[in-house]
Protein backbone atom coordinates (compact mmCIF):
# COMPACT_ATOMS: atom_id res chain seq x y z
CA UNK A 1 0.00 0.00 0.00
CA UNK A 2 3.03 2.35 0.04
CA UNK A 3 2.44 3.40 -3.57
CA UNK A 4 -1.25 3.91 -2.82
CA UNK A 5 -0.42 6.06 0.18
CA UNK A 6 1.93 8.19 -1.92
CA UNK A 7 -0.78 8.68 -4.53
CA UNK A 8 -3.23 9.48 -1.75
CA UNK A 9 -0.84 12.09 -0.35
CA UNK A 10 -0.58 13.58 -3.84
CA UNK A 11 -4.35 13.73 -4.15
CA UNK A 12 -4.75 15.33 -0.74
CA UNK A 13 -2.23 18.10 -1.38
CA UNK A 14 -3.57 18.77 -4.84
CA UNK A 15 -7.10 19.06 -3.47
CA UNK A 16 -5.67 22.22 -1.93
CA UNK A 17 -4.52 23.16 -5.40
CA UNK A 18 -8.06 22.87 -6.71
CA UNK A 19 -9.34 24.83 -3.74
CA UNK A 20 -6.81 27.56 -4.44
CA UNK A 21 -8.33 28.25 -7.84
CA UNK A 22 -11.69 29.06 -6.26
CA UNK A 23 -12.41 32.79 -5.95
CA UNK A 24 -14.19 32.12 -2.63
CA UNK A 25 -10.89 31.61 -0.80
CA UNK A 26 -9.93 35.26 -0.54
CA UNK A 27 -9.76 37.64 2.40
CA UNK A 28 -12.49 39.81 0.93
CA UNK A 29 -14.97 36.95 0.89
CA UNK A 30 -13.99 35.11 4.08
CA UNK A 31 -16.92 36.59 6.00
CA UNK A 32 -19.28 35.00 3.49
CA UNK A 33 -17.27 31.78 3.46
CA UNK A 34 -17.62 31.54 7.24
CA UNK A 35 -21.31 30.82 6.72
CA UNK A 36 -20.28 27.61 4.95
CA UNK A 37 -18.11 26.32 7.78
CA UNK A 38 -18.90 22.63 8.23
CA UNK A 39 -19.68 22.06 4.55
CA UNK A 40 -17.56 20.04 2.16
CA UNK A 41 -17.37 17.50 -0.66
CA UNK A 42 -17.04 13.73 -1.01
CA UNK A 43 -14.78 12.44 -3.78
CA UNK A 44 -13.77 9.06 -5.14
CA UNK A 45 -10.10 8.62 -6.04
CA UNK A 46 -8.82 5.86 -8.34
CA UNK A 47 -5.12 4.99 -8.29
CA UNK A 48 -3.09 1.88 -9.13
CA UNK A 49 -6.13 -0.37 -9.15
CA UNK A 50 -7.42 0.89 -5.79
CA UNK A 51 -10.32 3.15 -4.91
CA UNK A 52 -10.25 5.64 -2.04
CA UNK A 53 -13.04 7.63 -0.45
CA UNK A 54 -11.89 11.21 0.08
CA UNK A 55 -13.92 13.72 2.09
CA UNK A 56 -12.86 17.37 2.16
CA UNK A 57 -14.42 19.76 4.65
CA UNK A 58 -14.14 23.45 5.47
CA UNK A 59 -13.90 22.96 9.23
CA UNK A 60 -12.97 26.45 10.42
CA UNK A 61 -12.99 29.99 9.04
CA UNK A 62 -11.50 32.96 10.92
CA UNK A 63 -12.23 36.16 8.96
CA UNK A 64 -10.42 38.31 11.55
CA UNK A 65 -7.15 36.39 11.12
CA UNK A 66 -7.80 35.75 7.38
CA UNK A 67 -7.43 32.00 7.76
CA UNK A 68 -9.42 28.99 6.61
CA UNK A 69 -8.88 25.44 7.85
CA UNK A 70 -9.47 22.48 5.52
CA UNK A 71 -9.56 18.88 6.72
CA UNK A 72 -9.35 15.83 4.46
CA UNK A 73 -10.50 12.34 5.46
CA UNK A 74 -9.40 9.35 3.41
CA UNK A 75 -10.38 5.71 3.84
CA UNK A 76 -8.41 3.23 1.72
CA UNK A 77 -8.93 -0.51 1.46
CA UNK A 78 -6.59 -2.57 3.68
CA UNK A 79 -5.38 0.63 5.34
CA UNK A 80 -6.12 2.71 8.41
CA UNK A 81 -8.19 5.85 7.81
CA UNK A 82 -6.14 8.98 7.38
CA UNK A 83 -6.86 12.63 8.13
CA UNK A 84 -4.91 15.67 7.01
CA UNK A 85 -5.60 19.22 8.11
CA UNK A 86 -4.28 22.40 6.48
CA UNK A 87 -4.52 26.07 7.39
CA UNK A 88 -4.67 28.50 4.47
CA UNK A 89 -3.47 32.05 5.07
CA UNK A 90 -5.44 34.30 2.72
CA UNK A 91 -4.67 37.76 4.06
CA UNK A 92 -2.48 38.62 1.08
CA UNK A 93 -3.19 38.70 -2.64
CA UNK A 94 -2.08 35.08 -3.03
CA UNK A 95 -3.20 32.32 -0.61
CA UNK A 96 -0.54 30.22 1.12
CA UNK A 97 -0.53 26.91 3.00
CA UNK A 98 0.52 27.99 6.49
CA UNK A 99 0.52 24.73 8.45
CA UNK A 100 -0.48 21.09 8.19
CA UNK A 101 -1.14 18.00 10.33
CA UNK A 102 -1.71 14.31 9.68
CA UNK A 103 -3.35 11.57 11.72
CA UNK A 104 -3.58 7.83 11.01
CA UNK A 105 -6.37 5.87 12.69
CA UNK A 106 -6.62 6.54 16.42
CA UNK A 107 -2.95 7.48 16.77
CA UNK A 108 -1.91 10.94 17.90
CA UNK A 109 -1.76 13.60 15.16
CA UNK A 110 1.62 14.67 13.76
CA UNK A 111 2.83 18.04 12.52
CA UNK A 112 3.79 18.24 8.84
CA UNK A 113 7.06 20.17 8.37
CA UNK A 114 7.08 22.93 5.77
CA UNK A 115 8.79 20.79 3.13
CA UNK A 116 5.78 18.46 3.12
CA UNK A 117 3.37 21.32 2.41
CA UNK A 118 4.87 22.63 -0.82
CA UNK A 119 3.90 19.94 -3.29
CA UNK A 120 4.23 16.43 -4.61
CA UNK A 121 6.44 15.03 -7.35
CA UNK A 122 7.10 17.64 -10.03
CA UNK A 123 4.08 19.75 -9.08
CA UNK A 124 4.05 22.56 -6.55
CA UNK A 125 0.82 23.53 -4.80
CA UNK A 126 1.78 27.20 -5.25
CA UNK A 127 1.12 26.77 -8.99
CA UNK A 128 -2.58 26.66 -8.15
CA UNK A 129 -2.78 29.20 -5.32
CA UNK A 130 -3.76 32.00 -7.65
CA UNK A 131 -4.02 35.72 -7.06
CA UNK A 132 -6.98 37.78 -8.26
CA UNK A 133 -4.87 39.07 -11.18
CA UNK A 134 -3.98 35.48 -12.15
CA UNK A 135 -7.67 34.60 -12.25
CA UNK A 136 -8.45 37.66 -14.37
CA UNK A 137 -5.75 36.96 -16.96
CA UNK A 138 -6.52 33.21 -16.92
CA UNK A 139 -2.97 31.90 -17.42
CA UNK A 140 0.30 31.90 -15.43
CA UNK A 141 3.71 30.65 -16.55
CA UNK A 142 2.93 27.04 -15.60
CA UNK A 143 -0.84 26.96 -15.27
CA UNK A 144 -3.02 27.11 -18.38
CA UNK A 145 -6.70 28.01 -18.34
CA UNK A 146 -8.14 25.52 -20.86
CA UNK A 147 -11.60 27.10 -20.78
CA UNK A 148 -15.15 26.68 -19.54
CA UNK A 149 -16.66 23.19 -19.70
CA UNK A 150 -19.76 21.44 -18.38
CA UNK A 151 -18.90 18.00 -17.06
CA UNK A 152 -21.19 15.29 -15.70
CA UNK A 153 -20.38 13.72 -12.32
CA UNK A 154 -22.37 11.57 -9.87
CA UNK A 155 -23.20 14.90 -8.19
CA UNK A 156 -24.78 16.15 -11.43
CA UNK A 157 -23.80 18.32 -14.40
CA UNK A 158 -21.47 21.14 -13.32
CA UNK A 159 -20.18 24.15 -15.27
CA UNK A 160 -16.44 24.31 -14.56
CA UNK A 161 -13.24 26.22 -15.22
CA UNK A 162 -10.64 23.77 -16.57
CA UNK A 163 -6.96 24.30 -15.68
CA UNK A 164 -3.93 22.29 -16.80
CA UNK A 165 -0.30 21.93 -15.76
CA UNK A 166 2.30 19.91 -17.71
CA UNK A 167 5.67 19.60 -16.02
CA UNK A 168 8.49 17.02 -15.94
CA UNK A 169 6.43 14.43 -17.78
CA UNK A 170 3.34 14.80 -15.58
CA UNK A 171 0.07 16.30 -16.79
CA UNK A 172 -2.56 17.41 -14.30
CA UNK A 173 -6.03 18.60 -15.29
CA UNK A 174 -8.24 20.27 -12.66
CA UNK A 175 -11.87 21.31 -13.01
CA UNK A 176 -13.26 23.76 -10.43
CA UNK A 177 -16.60 25.46 -10.00
CA UNK A 178 -18.41 27.82 -7.63
CA UNK A 179 -21.32 25.38 -7.90
CA UNK A 180 -19.29 22.93 -5.79
CA UNK A 181 -18.88 25.31 -2.84
CA UNK A 182 -17.05 25.69 -0.58
CA UNK A 183 -14.29 23.32 -1.75
CA UNK A 184 -14.75 24.16 -5.43
CA UNK A 185 -13.00 21.07 -6.82
CA UNK A 186 -15.09 18.93 -9.21
CA UNK A 187 -12.63 16.66 -11.00
CA UNK A 188 -8.87 16.04 -11.14
CA UNK A 189 -6.94 13.79 -13.53
CA UNK A 190 -3.20 13.14 -13.40
CA UNK A 191 -0.99 11.14 -15.77
CA UNK A 192 2.76 10.70 -15.58
CA UNK A 193 5.80 8.45 -15.74
CA UNK A 194 5.66 7.37 -12.09
CA UNK A 195 2.95 5.02 -10.85
CA UNK A 196 1.85 7.43 -8.12
CA UNK A 197 1.40 10.19 -10.72
CA UNK A 198 -1.51 8.35 -12.37
CA UNK A 199 -4.83 8.89 -10.61
CA UNK A 200 -8.19 10.58 -10.94
CA UNK A 201 -10.53 12.24 -8.49
CA UNK A 202 -14.24 12.95 -9.02
CA UNK A 203 -16.92 14.71 -6.99
CA UNK A 204 -19.62 12.39 -5.68
CA UNK A 205 -21.73 14.67 -3.47
CA UNK A 206 -21.71 17.82 -1.35
CA UNK A 207 -21.51 17.40 2.44
CA UNK A 208 -22.75 19.26 5.51
CA UNK A 209 -22.08 18.92 9.23
CA UNK A 210 -18.36 18.20 8.79
CA UNK A 211 -16.44 18.51 12.08
CA UNK A 212 -12.64 18.48 12.54
CA UNK A 213 -10.96 15.27 13.70
CA UNK A 214 -7.45 16.62 14.28
CA UNK A 215 -6.59 18.73 17.34
CA UNK A 216 -3.35 20.58 16.50
CA UNK A 217 -2.67 21.14 20.21
CA UNK A 218 -2.11 17.37 20.57
CA UNK A 219 0.20 17.02 17.57
CA UNK A 220 3.71 15.60 17.89
CA UNK A 221 6.57 15.44 15.38
CA UNK A 222 6.26 13.51 12.12
CA UNK A 223 7.34 9.88 12.55
CA UNK A 224 10.13 8.31 10.50
CA UNK A 225 7.63 5.80 9.08
CA UNK A 226 5.37 8.59 7.86
CA UNK A 227 8.34 10.43 6.36
CA UNK A 228 9.08 7.35 4.26
CA UNK A 229 5.46 7.11 3.10
CA UNK A 230 4.92 10.74 2.19
CA UNK A 231 6.31 12.24 -0.97
CA UNK A 232 8.81 14.91 0.01
CA UNK A 233 9.72 17.96 -1.98
PDB file of C-alpha atoms in Angstrom:
ATOM      1  CA  UNK A   1       0.000   0.000   0.000  1.00  0.00           C
ATOM      2  CA  UNK A   2       3.033   2.350   0.041  1.00  0.00           C
ATOM      3  CA  UNK A   3       2.444   3.401  -3.566  1.00  0.00           C
ATOM      4  CA  UNK A   4      -1.248   3.909  -2.820  1.00  0.00           C
ATOM      5  CA  UNK A   5      -0.416   6.056   0.185  1.00  0.00           C
ATOM      6  CA  UNK A   6       1.933   8.192  -1.921  1.00  0.00           C
ATOM      7  CA  UNK A   7      -0.775   8.679  -4.533  1.00  0.00           C
ATOM      8  CA  UNK A   8      -3.226   9.482  -1.753  1.00  0.00           C
ATOM      9  CA  UNK A   9      -0.837  12.089  -0.354  1.00  0.00           C
ATOM     10  CA  UNK A  10      -0.583  13.578  -3.844  1.00  0.00           C
ATOM     11  CA  UNK A  11      -4.346  13.731  -4.150  1.00  0.00           C
ATOM     12  CA  UNK A  12      -4.749  15.334  -0.738  1.00  0.00           C
ATOM     13  CA  UNK A  13      -2.229  18.103  -1.382  1.00  0.00           C
ATOM     14  CA  UNK A  14      -3.570  18.771  -4.841  1.00  0.00           C
ATOM     15  CA  UNK A  15      -7.102  19.063  -3.474  1.00  0.00           C
ATOM     16  CA  UNK A  16      -5.670  22.218  -1.934  1.00  0.00           C
ATOM     17  CA  UNK A  17      -4.515  23.162  -5.404  1.00  0.00           C
ATOM     18  CA  UNK A  18      -8.057  22.874  -6.708  1.00  0.00           C
ATOM     19  CA  UNK A  19      -9.339  24.830  -3.744  1.00  0.00           C
ATOM     20  CA  UNK A  20      -6.805  27.556  -4.441  1.00  0.00           C
ATOM     21  CA  UNK A  21      -8.328  28.253  -7.845  1.00  0.00           C
ATOM     22  CA  UNK A  22     -11.693  29.063  -6.258  1.00  0.00           C
ATOM     23  CA  UNK A  23     -12.412  32.787  -5.951  1.00  0.00           C
ATOM     24  CA  UNK A  24     -14.193  32.124  -2.630  1.00  0.00           C
ATOM     25  CA  UNK A  25     -10.892  31.608  -0.796  1.00  0.00           C
ATOM     26  CA  UNK A  26      -9.925  35.259  -0.544  1.00  0.00           C
ATOM     27  CA  UNK A  27      -9.756  37.636   2.401  1.00  0.00           C
ATOM     28  CA  UNK A  28     -12.493  39.814   0.927  1.00  0.00           C
ATOM     29  CA  UNK A  29     -14.972  36.947   0.890  1.00  0.00           C
ATOM     30  CA  UNK A  30     -13.990  35.114   4.082  1.00  0.00           C
ATOM     31  CA  UNK A  31     -16.919  36.587   6.003  1.00  0.00           C
ATOM     32  CA  UNK A  32     -19.281  35.000   3.495  1.00  0.00           C
ATOM     33  CA  UNK A  33     -17.275  31.782   3.460  1.00  0.00           C
ATOM     34  CA  UNK A  34     -17.617  31.540   7.242  1.00  0.00           C
ATOM     35  CA  UNK A  35     -21.310  30.818   6.720  1.00  0.00           C
ATOM     36  CA  UNK A  36     -20.276  27.611   4.948  1.00  0.00           C
ATOM     37  CA  UNK A  37     -18.112  26.317   7.782  1.00  0.00           C
ATOM     38  CA  UNK A  38     -18.903  22.628   8.233  1.00  0.00           C
ATOM     39  CA  UNK A  39     -19.681  22.062   4.550  1.00  0.00           C
ATOM     40  CA  UNK A  40     -17.561  20.040   2.157  1.00  0.00           C
ATOM     41  CA  UNK A  41     -17.375  17.498  -0.657  1.00  0.00           C
ATOM     42  CA  UNK A  42     -17.038  13.732  -1.009  1.00  0.00           C
ATOM     43  CA  UNK A  43     -14.785  12.440  -3.785  1.00  0.00           C
ATOM     44  CA  UNK A  44     -13.772   9.060  -5.145  1.00  0.00           C
ATOM     45  CA  UNK A  45     -10.101   8.623  -6.037  1.00  0.00           C
ATOM     46  CA  UNK A  46      -8.822   5.861  -8.336  1.00  0.00           C
ATOM     47  CA  UNK A  47      -5.124   4.993  -8.288  1.00  0.00           C
ATOM     48  CA  UNK A  48      -3.089   1.881  -9.128  1.00  0.00           C
ATOM     49  CA  UNK A  49      -6.135  -0.368  -9.152  1.00  0.00           C
ATOM     50  CA  UNK A  50      -7.417   0.888  -5.792  1.00  0.00           C
ATOM     51  CA  UNK A  51     -10.323   3.149  -4.906  1.00  0.00           C
ATOM     52  CA  UNK A  52     -10.251   5.642  -2.043  1.00  0.00           C
ATOM     53  CA  UNK A  53     -13.038   7.633  -0.454  1.00  0.00           C
ATOM     54  CA  UNK A  54     -11.893  11.205   0.080  1.00  0.00           C
ATOM     55  CA  UNK A  55     -13.924  13.721   2.089  1.00  0.00           C
ATOM     56  CA  UNK A  56     -12.856  17.369   2.165  1.00  0.00           C
ATOM     57  CA  UNK A  57     -14.420  19.764   4.646  1.00  0.00           C
ATOM     58  CA  UNK A  58     -14.139  23.451   5.470  1.00  0.00           C
ATOM     59  CA  UNK A  59     -13.896  22.961   9.233  1.00  0.00           C
ATOM     60  CA  UNK A  60     -12.970  26.447  10.421  1.00  0.00           C
ATOM     61  CA  UNK A  61     -12.989  29.994   9.044  1.00  0.00           C
ATOM     62  CA  UNK A  62     -11.500  32.959  10.924  1.00  0.00           C
ATOM     63  CA  UNK A  63     -12.233  36.162   8.957  1.00  0.00           C
ATOM     64  CA  UNK A  64     -10.418  38.306  11.548  1.00  0.00           C
ATOM     65  CA  UNK A  65      -7.150  36.393  11.116  1.00  0.00           C
ATOM     66  CA  UNK A  66      -7.796  35.754   7.380  1.00  0.00           C
ATOM     67  CA  UNK A  67      -7.431  31.996   7.758  1.00  0.00           C
ATOM     68  CA  UNK A  68      -9.422  28.994   6.606  1.00  0.00           C
ATOM     69  CA  UNK A  69      -8.879  25.436   7.850  1.00  0.00           C
ATOM     70  CA  UNK A  70      -9.472  22.481   5.524  1.00  0.00           C
ATOM     71  CA  UNK A  71      -9.561  18.881   6.718  1.00  0.00           C
ATOM     72  CA  UNK A  72      -9.345  15.833   4.456  1.00  0.00           C
ATOM     73  CA  UNK A  73     -10.498  12.343   5.459  1.00  0.00           C
ATOM     74  CA  UNK A  74      -9.401   9.353   3.414  1.00  0.00           C
ATOM     75  CA  UNK A  75     -10.383   5.706   3.839  1.00  0.00           C
ATOM     76  CA  UNK A  76      -8.408   3.231   1.722  1.00  0.00           C
ATOM     77  CA  UNK A  77      -8.932  -0.506   1.456  1.00  0.00           C
ATOM     78  CA  UNK A  78      -6.590  -2.574   3.683  1.00  0.00           C
ATOM     79  CA  UNK A  79      -5.381   0.625   5.338  1.00  0.00           C
ATOM     80  CA  UNK A  80      -6.120   2.708   8.414  1.00  0.00           C
ATOM     81  CA  UNK A  81      -8.191   5.845   7.808  1.00  0.00           C
ATOM     82  CA  UNK A  82      -6.138   8.984   7.377  1.00  0.00           C
ATOM     83  CA  UNK A  83      -6.862  12.626   8.135  1.00  0.00           C
ATOM     84  CA  UNK A  84      -4.912  15.673   7.005  1.00  0.00           C
ATOM     85  CA  UNK A  85      -5.604  19.224   8.109  1.00  0.00           C
ATOM     86  CA  UNK A  86      -4.280  22.400   6.480  1.00  0.00           C
ATOM     87  CA  UNK A  87      -4.524  26.072   7.393  1.00  0.00           C
ATOM     88  CA  UNK A  88      -4.672  28.504   4.468  1.00  0.00           C
ATOM     89  CA  UNK A  89      -3.467  32.054   5.073  1.00  0.00           C
ATOM     90  CA  UNK A  90      -5.437  34.299   2.723  1.00  0.00           C
ATOM     91  CA  UNK A  91      -4.674  37.756   4.061  1.00  0.00           C
ATOM     92  CA  UNK A  92      -2.481  38.623   1.078  1.00  0.00           C
ATOM     93  CA  UNK A  93      -3.187  38.698  -2.639  1.00  0.00           C
ATOM     94  CA  UNK A  94      -2.078  35.076  -3.035  1.00  0.00           C
ATOM     95  CA  UNK A  95      -3.203  32.315  -0.606  1.00  0.00           C
ATOM     96  CA  UNK A  96      -0.540  30.216   1.120  1.00  0.00           C
ATOM     97  CA  UNK A  97      -0.526  26.914   3.004  1.00  0.00           C
ATOM     98  CA  UNK A  98       0.521  27.993   6.492  1.00  0.00           C
ATOM     99  CA  UNK A  99       0.519  24.727   8.453  1.00  0.00           C
ATOM    100  CA  UNK A 100      -0.482  21.086   8.190  1.00  0.00           C
ATOM    101  CA  UNK A 101      -1.135  18.003  10.329  1.00  0.00           C
ATOM    102  CA  UNK A 102      -1.706  14.315   9.676  1.00  0.00           C
ATOM    103  CA  UNK A 103      -3.354  11.568  11.722  1.00  0.00           C
ATOM    104  CA  UNK A 104      -3.583   7.828  11.010  1.00  0.00           C
ATOM    105  CA  UNK A 105      -6.371   5.873  12.695  1.00  0.00           C
ATOM    106  CA  UNK A 106      -6.616   6.543  16.416  1.00  0.00           C
ATOM    107  CA  UNK A 107      -2.945   7.478  16.773  1.00  0.00           C
ATOM    108  CA  UNK A 108      -1.914  10.945  17.899  1.00  0.00           C
ATOM    109  CA  UNK A 109      -1.760  13.599  15.159  1.00  0.00           C
ATOM    110  CA  UNK A 110       1.618  14.668  13.759  1.00  0.00           C
ATOM    111  CA  UNK A 111       2.831  18.039  12.524  1.00  0.00           C
ATOM    112  CA  UNK A 112       3.789  18.241   8.840  1.00  0.00           C
ATOM    113  CA  UNK A 113       7.061  20.167   8.366  1.00  0.00           C
ATOM    114  CA  UNK A 114       7.081  22.932   5.774  1.00  0.00           C
ATOM    115  CA  UNK A 115       8.793  20.786   3.132  1.00  0.00           C
ATOM    116  CA  UNK A 116       5.782  18.457   3.116  1.00  0.00           C
ATOM    117  CA  UNK A 117       3.375  21.316   2.406  1.00  0.00           C
ATOM    118  CA  UNK A 118       4.870  22.630  -0.818  1.00  0.00           C
ATOM    119  CA  UNK A 119       3.898  19.936  -3.287  1.00  0.00           C
ATOM    120  CA  UNK A 120       4.234  16.429  -4.614  1.00  0.00           C
ATOM    121  CA  UNK A 121       6.439  15.030  -7.346  1.00  0.00           C
ATOM    122  CA  UNK A 122       7.103  17.637 -10.028  1.00  0.00           C
ATOM    123  CA  UNK A 123       4.083  19.751  -9.084  1.00  0.00           C
ATOM    124  CA  UNK A 124       4.048  22.563  -6.551  1.00  0.00           C
ATOM    125  CA  UNK A 125       0.823  23.533  -4.799  1.00  0.00           C
ATOM    126  CA  UNK A 126       1.777  27.198  -5.248  1.00  0.00           C
ATOM    127  CA  UNK A 127       1.120  26.767  -8.993  1.00  0.00           C
ATOM    128  CA  UNK A 128      -2.577  26.660  -8.146  1.00  0.00           C
ATOM    129  CA  UNK A 129      -2.777  29.203  -5.318  1.00  0.00           C
ATOM    130  CA  UNK A 130      -3.756  32.004  -7.649  1.00  0.00           C
ATOM    131  CA  UNK A 131      -4.025  35.725  -7.057  1.00  0.00           C
ATOM    132  CA  UNK A 132      -6.976  37.779  -8.257  1.00  0.00           C
ATOM    133  CA  UNK A 133      -4.866  39.068 -11.185  1.00  0.00           C
ATOM    134  CA  UNK A 134      -3.982  35.481 -12.148  1.00  0.00           C
ATOM    135  CA  UNK A 135      -7.667  34.604 -12.246  1.00  0.00           C
ATOM    136  CA  UNK A 136      -8.454  37.664 -14.372  1.00  0.00           C
ATOM    137  CA  UNK A 137      -5.753  36.956 -16.955  1.00  0.00           C
ATOM    138  CA  UNK A 138      -6.518  33.213 -16.920  1.00  0.00           C
ATOM    139  CA  UNK A 139      -2.969  31.904 -17.417  1.00  0.00           C
ATOM    140  CA  UNK A 140       0.296  31.897 -15.435  1.00  0.00           C
ATOM    141  CA  UNK A 141       3.711  30.651 -16.546  1.00  0.00           C
ATOM    142  CA  UNK A 142       2.933  27.039 -15.597  1.00  0.00           C
ATOM    143  CA  UNK A 143      -0.840  26.956 -15.272  1.00  0.00           C
ATOM    144  CA  UNK A 144      -3.024  27.107 -18.379  1.00  0.00           C
ATOM    145  CA  UNK A 145      -6.704  28.006 -18.341  1.00  0.00           C
ATOM    146  CA  UNK A 146      -8.145  25.523 -20.857  1.00  0.00           C
ATOM    147  CA  UNK A 147     -11.600  27.102 -20.780  1.00  0.00           C
ATOM    148  CA  UNK A 148     -15.154  26.677 -19.539  1.00  0.00           C
ATOM    149  CA  UNK A 149     -16.662  23.191 -19.705  1.00  0.00           C
ATOM    150  CA  UNK A 150     -19.757  21.443 -18.383  1.00  0.00           C
ATOM    151  CA  UNK A 151     -18.897  18.000 -17.057  1.00  0.00           C
ATOM    152  CA  UNK A 152     -21.186  15.292 -15.703  1.00  0.00           C
ATOM    153  CA  UNK A 153     -20.384  13.722 -12.324  1.00  0.00           C
ATOM    154  CA  UNK A 154     -22.374  11.574  -9.873  1.00  0.00           C
ATOM    155  CA  UNK A 155     -23.203  14.897  -8.190  1.00  0.00           C
ATOM    156  CA  UNK A 156     -24.781  16.152 -11.435  1.00  0.00           C
ATOM    157  CA  UNK A 157     -23.801  18.323 -14.396  1.00  0.00           C
ATOM    158  CA  UNK A 158     -21.473  21.142 -13.322  1.00  0.00           C
ATOM    159  CA  UNK A 159     -20.179  24.150 -15.266  1.00  0.00           C
ATOM    160  CA  UNK A 160     -16.436  24.315 -14.562  1.00  0.00           C
ATOM    161  CA  UNK A 161     -13.237  26.216 -15.220  1.00  0.00           C
ATOM    162  CA  UNK A 162     -10.643  23.765 -16.573  1.00  0.00           C
ATOM    163  CA  UNK A 163      -6.963  24.298 -15.679  1.00  0.00           C
ATOM    164  CA  UNK A 164      -3.929  22.288 -16.796  1.00  0.00           C
ATOM    165  CA  UNK A 165      -0.296  21.927 -15.761  1.00  0.00           C
ATOM    166  CA  UNK A 166       2.299  19.915 -17.706  1.00  0.00           C
ATOM    167  CA  UNK A 167       5.666  19.605 -16.023  1.00  0.00           C
ATOM    168  CA  UNK A 168       8.488  17.023 -15.937  1.00  0.00           C
ATOM    169  CA  UNK A 169       6.428  14.430 -17.785  1.00  0.00           C
ATOM    170  CA  UNK A 170       3.344  14.801 -15.584  1.00  0.00           C
ATOM    171  CA  UNK A 171       0.070  16.301 -16.785  1.00  0.00           C
ATOM    172  CA  UNK A 172      -2.559  17.414 -14.304  1.00  0.00           C
ATOM    173  CA  UNK A 173      -6.035  18.603 -15.293  1.00  0.00           C
ATOM    174  CA  UNK A 174      -8.235  20.268 -12.659  1.00  0.00           C
ATOM    175  CA  UNK A 175     -11.873  21.305 -13.013  1.00  0.00           C
ATOM    176  CA  UNK A 176     -13.257  23.759 -10.435  1.00  0.00           C
ATOM    177  CA  UNK A 177     -16.604  25.458  -9.997  1.00  0.00           C
ATOM    178  CA  UNK A 178     -18.411  27.819  -7.627  1.00  0.00           C
ATOM    179  CA  UNK A 179     -21.325  25.384  -7.902  1.00  0.00           C
ATOM    180  CA  UNK A 180     -19.290  22.927  -5.786  1.00  0.00           C
ATOM    181  CA  UNK A 181     -18.877  25.311  -2.837  1.00  0.00           C
ATOM    182  CA  UNK A 182     -17.051  25.690  -0.583  1.00  0.00           C
ATOM    183  CA  UNK A 183     -14.286  23.316  -1.749  1.00  0.00           C
ATOM    184  CA  UNK A 184     -14.746  24.159  -5.427  1.00  0.00           C
ATOM    185  CA  UNK A 185     -13.005  21.074  -6.820  1.00  0.00           C
ATOM    186  CA  UNK A 186     -15.092  18.932  -9.209  1.00  0.00           C
ATOM    187  CA  UNK A 187     -12.633  16.665 -11.001  1.00  0.00           C
ATOM    188  CA  UNK A 188      -8.872  16.038 -11.144  1.00  0.00           C
ATOM    189  CA  UNK A 189      -6.937  13.786 -13.535  1.00  0.00           C
ATOM    190  CA  UNK A 190      -3.200  13.143 -13.404  1.00  0.00           C
ATOM    191  CA  UNK A 191      -0.989  11.140 -15.771  1.00  0.00           C
ATOM    192  CA  UNK A 192       2.763  10.702 -15.575  1.00  0.00           C
ATOM    193  CA  UNK A 193       5.796   8.452 -15.743  1.00  0.00           C
ATOM    194  CA  UNK A 194       5.662   7.369 -12.093  1.00  0.00           C
ATOM    195  CA  UNK A 195       2.952   5.015 -10.846  1.00  0.00           C
ATOM    196  CA  UNK A 196       1.847   7.431  -8.125  1.00  0.00           C
ATOM    197  CA  UNK A 197       1.398  10.190 -10.722  1.00  0.00           C
ATOM    198  CA  UNK A 198      -1.511   8.352 -12.366  1.00  0.00           C
ATOM    199  CA  UNK A 199      -4.833   8.886 -10.608  1.00  0.00           C
ATOM    200  CA  UNK A 200      -8.186  10.584 -10.938  1.00  0.00           C
ATOM    201  CA  UNK A 201     -10.534  12.244  -8.485  1.00  0.00           C
ATOM    202  CA  UNK A 202     -14.238  12.955  -9.020  1.00  0.00           C
ATOM    203  CA  UNK A 203     -16.918  14.707  -6.990  1.00  0.00           C
ATOM    204  CA  UNK A 204     -19.622  12.386  -5.676  1.00  0.00           C
ATOM    205  CA  UNK A 205     -21.726  14.669  -3.474  1.00  0.00           C
ATOM    206  CA  UNK A 206     -21.712  17.817  -1.350  1.00  0.00           C
ATOM    207  CA  UNK A 207     -21.513  17.402   2.436  1.00  0.00           C
ATOM    208  CA  UNK A 208     -22.748  19.263   5.512  1.00  0.00           C
ATOM    209  CA  UNK A 209     -22.085  18.916   9.225  1.00  0.00           C
ATOM    210  CA  UNK A 210     -18.364  18.198   8.788  1.00  0.00           C
ATOM    211  CA  UNK A 211     -16.440  18.515  12.076  1.00  0.00           C
ATOM    212  CA  UNK A 212     -12.636  18.477  12.542  1.00  0.00           C
ATOM    213  CA  UNK A 213     -10.956  15.269  13.704  1.00  0.00           C
ATOM    214  CA  UNK A 214      -7.448  16.624  14.281  1.00  0.00           C
ATOM    215  CA  UNK A 215      -6.594  18.725  17.342  1.00  0.00           C
ATOM    216  CA  UNK A 216      -3.348  20.582  16.501  1.00  0.00           C
ATOM    217  CA  UNK A 217      -2.665  21.143  20.210  1.00  0.00           C
ATOM    218  CA  UNK A 218      -2.113  17.375  20.571  1.00  0.00           C
ATOM    219  CA  UNK A 219       0.202  17.019  17.571  1.00  0.00           C
ATOM    220  CA  UNK A 220       3.710  15.601  17.885  1.00  0.00           C
ATOM    221  CA  UNK A 221       6.574  15.439  15.377  1.00  0.00           C
ATOM    222  CA  UNK A 222       6.259  13.510  12.116  1.00  0.00           C
ATOM    223  CA  UNK A 223       7.340   9.881  12.551  1.00  0.00           C
ATOM    224  CA  UNK A 224      10.125   8.312  10.497  1.00  0.00           C
ATOM    225  CA  UNK A 225       7.630   5.799   9.079  1.00  0.00           C
ATOM    226  CA  UNK A 226       5.371   8.586   7.857  1.00  0.00           C
ATOM    227  CA  UNK A 227       8.336  10.435   6.360  1.00  0.00           C
ATOM    228  CA  UNK A 228       9.081   7.352   4.259  1.00  0.00           C
ATOM    229  CA  UNK A 229       5.463   7.111   3.098  1.00  0.00           C
ATOM    230  CA  UNK A 230       4.923  10.736   2.191  1.00  0.00           C
ATOM    231  CA  UNK A 231       6.311  12.242  -0.968  1.00  0.00           C
ATOM    232  CA  UNK A 232       8.809  14.907   0.008  1.00  0.00           C
ATOM    233  CA  UNK A 233       9.723  17.955  -1.979  1.00  0.00           C
TER     234      UNK A 233
END
